[in-house]
Coordinates of C-alpha atoms in Angstrom, one line a residue:
M4 CA 0.0 0.0 0.0
P5 CA 1.4 3.4 -0.9
D6 CA 2.7 5.5 2.0
N7 CA 3.7 9.1 2.7
S8 CA 7.5 9.5 2.5
I9 CA 10.5 11.6 3.3
Q10 CA 12.9 12.1 0.4
T11 CA 16.4 12.5 1.9
A12 CA 19.3 14.4 0.3
Q13 CA 20.6 11.2 -1.0
N14 CA 17.3 10.1 -2.6
V15 CA 16.5 7.6 0.1
T16 CA 12.8 7.3 0.8
I17 CA 11.7 6.8 4.4
T18 CA 8.1 5.5 4.5
R19 CA 5.3 5.0 7.0
N20 CA 4.7 1.3 7.7
T21 CA 1.0 1.2 6.9
A22 CA -1.1 -1.8 7.9
S23 CA -2.4 -3.7 4.9
I24 CA -6.1 -4.1 4.2
I25 CA -5.6 -7.9 4.6
K26 CA -4.3 -7.5 8.2
R27 CA -7.0 -5.0 9.0
G28 CA -9.6 -7.3 7.7
A29 CA -8.2 -10.2 9.7
A30 CA -8.2 -8.1 12.8
F31 CA -11.8 -7.2 12.2
L32 CA -12.7 -10.9 11.9
I33 CA -11.0 -11.6 15.2
D34 CA -13.0 -8.8 16.8
I35 CA -16.2 -10.3 15.3
L36 CA -15.3 -13.6 17.1
I37 CA -15.0 -11.6 20.3
Y38 CA -18.5 -10.2 19.7
I39 CA -19.9 -13.7 19.2
S40 CA -18.1 -15.0 22.2
Y41 CA -19.5 -12.2 24.4
F42 CA -23.0 -12.8 23.0
T43 CA -22.8 -16.5 23.6
L44 CA -21.3 -16.3 27.1
T45 CA -23.9 -13.6 28.1
S46 CA -26.7 -15.8 26.8
L47 CA -25.5 -18.8 28.8
L48 CA -25.1 -16.8 32.0
L49 CA -28.5 -15.2 31.7
S50 CA -30.0 -18.6 31.1
F51 CA -28.1 -20.3 33.9
F52 CA -29.1 -17.8 36.5
D53 CA -32.6 -17.5 35.0
I54 CA -32.4 -13.8 34.5
R55 CA -33.6 -13.5 31.0
N56 CA -37.3 -13.6 32.0
T57 CA -36.9 -11.3 35.0
I58 CA -35.6 -8.1 33.2
S59 CA -37.2 -5.8 30.6
L60 CA -36.5 -6.2 26.9
S61 CA -34.8 -2.7 26.9
M62 CA -32.4 -3.8 29.7
L63 CA -31.7 -7.0 27.9
S64 CA -30.9 -5.0 24.7
I65 CA -28.4 -2.8 26.7
I66 CA -26.7 -5.9 28.2
Y67 CA -26.2 -7.4 24.8
S68 CA -25.4 -4.4 22.7
L69 CA -23.7 -1.7 24.8
P70 CA -20.4 -3.6 25.4
I71 CA -20.2 -4.5 21.7
L72 CA -21.1 -0.9 20.7
L73 CA -18.3 0.5 23.0
Y74 CA -15.8 -2.3 22.3
H75 CA -13.6 -0.5 19.8
V76 CA -13.4 2.9 21.4
L77 CA -12.7 1.6 24.9
F78 CA -10.0 -0.8 23.8
E79 CA -8.3 1.8 21.5
V80 CA -8.4 4.4 24.3
F81 CA -7.1 2.1 27.1
N82 CA -5.0 -0.4 25.1
N83 CA -2.7 1.9 23.1
G84 CA -4.8 2.1 20.0
Q85 CA -5.5 -1.6 19.7
S86 CA -8.6 -3.8 19.8
I87 CA -8.0 -7.4 20.6
G88 CA -7.9 -8.2 16.9
K89 CA -5.4 -5.4 16.2
A90 CA -3.2 -6.5 19.1
S91 CA -3.2 -10.1 17.9
L92 CA -1.8 -9.0 14.5
R93 CA 0.4 -6.2 15.9
I94 CA -1.2 -3.3 14.2
R95 CA -2.4 -0.2 15.9
V96 CA -4.1 3.2 15.5
V97 CA -1.8 6.2 15.7
K98 CA -2.0 9.9 14.8
L99 CA -0.5 10.8 11.5
D100 CA 2.6 12.1 13.3
G101 CA 3.0 8.8 15.0
S102 CA 1.8 9.8 18.5
H103 CA -0.9 8.1 20.5
P104 CA -4.4 9.4 19.5
D105 CA -6.2 11.5 22.0
L106 CA -9.7 10.7 23.2
G107 CA -11.3 13.2 20.7
S108 CA -9.7 11.6 17.7
L109 CA -10.7 8.1 18.8
M110 CA -14.2 9.2 19.4
I111 CA -14.5 10.7 15.9
R112 CA -13.0 7.5 14.4
W113 CA -15.5 5.4 16.4
L114 CA -18.6 7.4 15.5
L115 CA -17.8 7.2 11.8
R116 CA -17.6 3.4 12.1
I117 CA -21.4 3.6 11.7
L118 CA -21.0 5.0 8.1
D119 CA -17.7 3.3 7.3
I120 CA -18.5 -0.2 8.4
T121 CA -21.9 -0.7 10.0
L122 CA -24.3 0.8 7.4
T123 CA -22.2 -0.2 4.4
T124 CA -21.1 -3.6 5.8
G125 CA -17.5 -2.4 5.5
G126 CA -17.7 -1.6 1.8
L127 CA -17.1 2.1 2.2
A128 CA -14.1 1.4 4.5
I129 CA -12.5 -1.0 2.0
V130 CA -12.9 1.5 -0.9
M131 CA -11.5 4.4 1.2
I132 CA -8.5 2.3 2.4
L133 CA -7.6 1.1 -1.1
L134 CA -7.9 4.6 -2.5
N135 CA -6.1 6.6 0.2
K136 CA -2.3 6.6 0.3
N137 CA -2.2 6.3 4.1
G138 CA -4.7 3.4 4.2
Q139 CA -7.3 5.7 5.9
R140 CA -11.0 5.0 6.1
L141 CA -13.4 7.9 6.4
G142 CA -13.1 7.8 10.2
D143 CA -9.3 8.0 10.0
L144 CA -9.4 11.0 7.6
A145 CA -11.7 12.9 10.0
A146 CA -9.7 12.0 13.0
R147 CA -6.3 12.4 11.3
T148 CA -5.2 8.9 12.3
C149 CA -3.9 5.8 10.4
V150 CA -3.3 2.2 11.2
I151 CA 0.4 1.1 11.3
D152 CA 1.9 -2.4 11.1
E153 CA 4.6 -3.1 13.7
N154 CA 5.4 -6.7 12.5
P155 CA 8.2 -5.9 10.1
R156 CA 10.4 -4.7 12.9
T157 CA 12.4 -7.8 13.3
G158 CA 16.0 -7.7 14.5
A159 CA 16.7 -4.0 14.0
Q160 CA 17.8 -3.7 17.6
N161 CA 20.7 -6.0 16.7
T162 CA 22.0 -3.8 13.9
L163 CA 21.1 -0.2 14.5
I164 CA 22.6 0.3 18.0
A165 CA 25.1 -2.3 19.1
H166 CA 24.9 -1.5 22.8
L167 CA 21.7 0.3 23.9
P168 CA 21.9 1.2 27.6
E169 CA 19.4 -0.7 29.8
D170 CA 18.3 2.5 31.3
H171 CA 17.7 4.3 28.0
Q172 CA 14.7 6.6 28.2
P173 CA 13.1 7.2 24.8
K174 CA 12.2 10.7 23.7
Y175 CA 10.6 10.4 20.3
E176 CA 7.7 7.9 20.1
Q177 CA 7.1 9.2 16.5
V178 CA 10.0 6.8 15.4
R179 CA 7.3 4.1 15.4
L180 CA 6.3 5.5 12.0
F181 CA 9.4 4.0 10.4
S182 CA 10.3 0.5 9.3
D183 CA 13.5 -1.5 9.8
E184 CA 14.5 -0.8 6.2
D185 CA 14.0 3.0 6.7
M186 CA 16.2 3.0 9.8
Q187 CA 18.9 0.9 8.2
K188 CA 19.1 3.3 5.3
T189 CA 19.2 6.2 7.8
K190 CA 22.0 4.6 9.6
R191 CA 24.0 4.0 6.4
L192 CA 23.6 7.6 5.4
F193 CA 24.7 8.7 8.9
T194 CA 27.7 6.3 9.0
N195 CA 28.9 7.4 5.5
A196 CA 28.5 11.1 6.5
E197 CA 30.6 10.3 9.6
K198 CA 33.3 8.6 7.6
T199 CA 33.6 11.4 5.0
G200 CA 33.1 14.3 7.4
N201 CA 30.1 15.5 5.4
H202 CA 28.2 17.5 7.9
K203 CA 25.7 18.8 5.3
I204 CA 24.3 15.3 4.8
K205 CA 23.7 15.0 8.5
I206 CA 22.0 18.3 8.7
A207 CA 19.7 17.5 5.7
L208 CA 18.9 14.0 7.1
A209 CA 18.1 15.4 10.5
Q210 CA 15.8 18.0 9.0
K211 CA 14.0 15.5 6.9
L212 CA 13.5 13.1 9.8
A213 CA 12.3 16.0 12.1
R214 CA 9.9 17.2 9.4
K215 CA 8.4 13.7 9.0
M216 CA 8.1 13.2 12.7
K217 CA 6.7 16.7 13.2
V218 CA 9.1 17.6 16.0
E219 CA 11.5 20.4 16.8
P220 CA 14.7 18.7 17.9
E221 CA 16.6 20.3 20.8
E222 CA 19.7 18.3 19.8
K223 CA 22.2 19.2 17.1
P224 CA 21.8 17.1 13.9
H225 CA 24.5 14.5 14.8
F226 CA 22.9 13.8 18.2
F227 CA 19.3 14.0 16.9
I228 CA 20.0 11.2 14.4
Q229 CA 21.7 9.2 17.1
R230 CA 18.6 9.7 19.3
V231 CA 16.2 8.6 16.5
L232 CA 18.2 5.4 15.9
A233 CA 18.4 4.7 19.7
D234 CA 14.7 5.4 20.3
Y235 CA 13.7 3.2 17.3
T236 CA 16.0 0.4 18.7
Y237 CA 14.4 0.8 22.1
Y238 CA 10.8 0.5 20.8
T239 CA 11.5 -2.4 18.5
S240 CA 13.2 -4.3 21.4
Q241 CA 10.2 -3.6 23.6
D242 CA 7.7 -4.7 20.9
S243 CA 9.5 -8.0 20.4
I244 CA 9.2 -8.9 24.1

């Protein structure tokens, strides 16, 4: 799926690691199984305790429908942008700048599920995801969010930073936008600039990374790039645990 990209001074493209429609569909099916499991378990419990015939139809409707209705927004708010299905496939909802979505963004995204998925049986969502370069459905466009795939981050911690301190405190969560390949290319550019003493390449690379991450670095270019590589290594090592 096409992604937004940074074009570095050396014509290296750094891309957002967008979740594929196949993974998003699979995550949705897992969530549907969660719905069915909840419905089945609730029915069994109500029958076992003989409650079904003692409460009103409206209350019964609330018991069955409210948790399912709120499922996505509650999990995405309290589980770092992931429903159970998304967590199973290691994809998550993030803001376009890579940060964690705020409550307002997730509420907008959730409300538009009615149009994106419920009323159109997912048809509108599929069309929008296929046509949009960031893989955004209508709810994502309105909320300025996207769904990223964290699975390709395999083994980068072994090659980007040889010895990351155990007490490393990450500063830029936005590095989650990048893939292993992106960071390997960044490291190669940085290493070559170090060997040749080409400070201009480091300045250009740091500016491009900062622009993509939508941050204003306090560090000088050399140390900012090192921080980006270290933070990416930290997050990939944590995600692999």
